[in-house]
Amino acid sequence: MKLIHLSDLHLGKRVNEFSMLEDQRYILAEILQIIDREQPDGVLIAGDVYDKSVPSAEAVALLDEFLVRLSERNLQVFLISGNHDSPERMAFGGRLMAQSGVHLAPVYDGKAAVFTLSDAHGPVNIYLLPFVKPAHVRRFFQDREIASYTDALAAAIEAMAVDPMARNVLVTHQFVTGAVRCDSEEHTVGGSDSVDVSVFDGFDYVALGHLHGPQQVGRATVRYCGTPLKYSFSEAKQQKSVAVIVLEEKGWVSVRTVPLVPMRDMVELRGTYEALTFRGFYEGTSYGQDYVHITLTDEEDIPEAISKLRIMYPNLMKLDYDNKRTRAGIRLDGVENVREKSPLELLEAFYEKQNGQPMGAEQRAFAQELIETIWEDQE
């Protein structure tokens, strides 16, 4: 059984006010060429199909075109919603689309949709679990304590009653502990949305969505395939790809990647204004179409630098300076560690700075209860 794993298309996304629709149309066409070469039995799309819960008309039309072209290739498509998607909008028309081999995960109702494909080694069960928060799952398992994302995923997976003797694939959209994030992804304070990888032990392959960098977590068969395009300069050095999974008999799974080449790459350049204009004049064809981030090292600001540089670098997305003045800027103590601290730890640090003494036990318990109540309302 051969499957291709995609995720995080983010159709309709804008990066530094540049629309990525043309680039997305190009990369989807390249993915279709890979599918034609690989001839898979199915395609797994692990969420964040759109960049916004209410996508633009152009983004909807692009997904429609992509799904139609997939359905023409006599394969099965399995698609779930991510945290950027509206699960209700993504599920609309799912029963009609299933007739064309396109299977959309329904809104989570305590049960995960499951589909079965077969090959010479027997059945392969494909479970679709869209992005869920603890509050989404808790309402269906009221007799069970669900305080964390790990608890929520464990409850949802236990309800699937997965047969350990069969070959099982899970398509889901979560942040798994130990994975590496990029700047273009949403971050939660203290890693509160993390899921322990052990909850996936019953699956032969886990097709993850949510993180933009391709990577495995814990084992080679628990994998983020990453975005098909670079959506921030923190991803500039990444090699984007699609994952190709081959399941033989139970216990034998191979994973490899096929590189994706974008219409425009993301490039970071650094130097003085004079050096970069000279380089742009003589080497501009190398970067003429690429998205560019330029860091100027001049000690004095260059008037209208971005408009001047765009003559040679028309897709200049970002311009900043690195010099004595910027390096001397004041950095707030502890800010670099914010993402590693829990909400309670941050509040305790703020309280101590404000009051000159740490929180007491009663204050800490009250603060924790208040934080949990606020987060529950947001979920």
CSV table of C-alpha atoms in Angstrom, one decimal, residues 269-274 276-277 293-309 316 318-329:
chain,number,residue,atom,x,y,z
A,269,LEU,CA,21.1,38.4,2.0
A,270,ARG,CA,23.3,40.5,4.3
A,271,GLY,CA,25.7,43.3,3.7
A,272,THR,CA,26.1,47.0,3.1
A,273,TYR,CA,23.7,48.9,0.8
A,274,GLU,CA,26.5,49.5,-1.7
A,276,LEU,CA,24.0,44.6,-2.2
A,277,THR,CA,23.1,47.1,-4.9
A,293,HIS,CA,15.0,39.2,3.3
A,294,ILE,CA,17.9,41.8,3.4
A,295,THR,CA,19.8,42.8,6.5
A,296,LEU,CA,21.8,46.0,5.9
A,297,THR,CA,25.0,46.4,8.0
A,298,ASP,CA,25.4,50.2,7.3
A,299,GLU,CA,25.8,52.2,10.4
A,300,GLU,CA,23.5,54.9,9.1
A,301,ASP,CA,19.9,54.3,7.8
A,302,ILE,CA,19.6,54.5,4.0
A,303,PRO,CA,16.8,56.8,2.9
A,304,GLU,CA,14.0,54.9,1.0
A,305,ALA,CA,16.2,51.8,1.1
A,306,ILE,CA,13.4,49.4,0.5
A,307,SER,CA,12.0,51.1,-2.6
A,308,LYS,CA,15.5,51.5,-4.0
A,309,LEU,CA,16.4,47.9,-3.4
A,316,LEU,CA,12.0,42.0,-1.4
A,318,LYS,CA,11.7,42.2,4.6
A,319,LEU,CA,14.4,44.7,5.3
A,320,ASP,CA,16.2,45.3,8.6
A,321,TYR,CA,19.5,46.6,10.0
A,322,ASP,CA,22.3,44.9,12.0
A,323,ASN,CA,24.7,47.6,13.3
A,324,LYS,CA,26.0,49.1,16.5
A,325,ARG,CA,22.8,50.9,17.1
A,326,THR,CA,20.5,47.9,16.7
A,327,ARG,CA,22.8,45.6,18.7
A,328,ALA,CA,22.8,48.1,21.5
A,329,GLY,CA,19.0,47.9,21.8
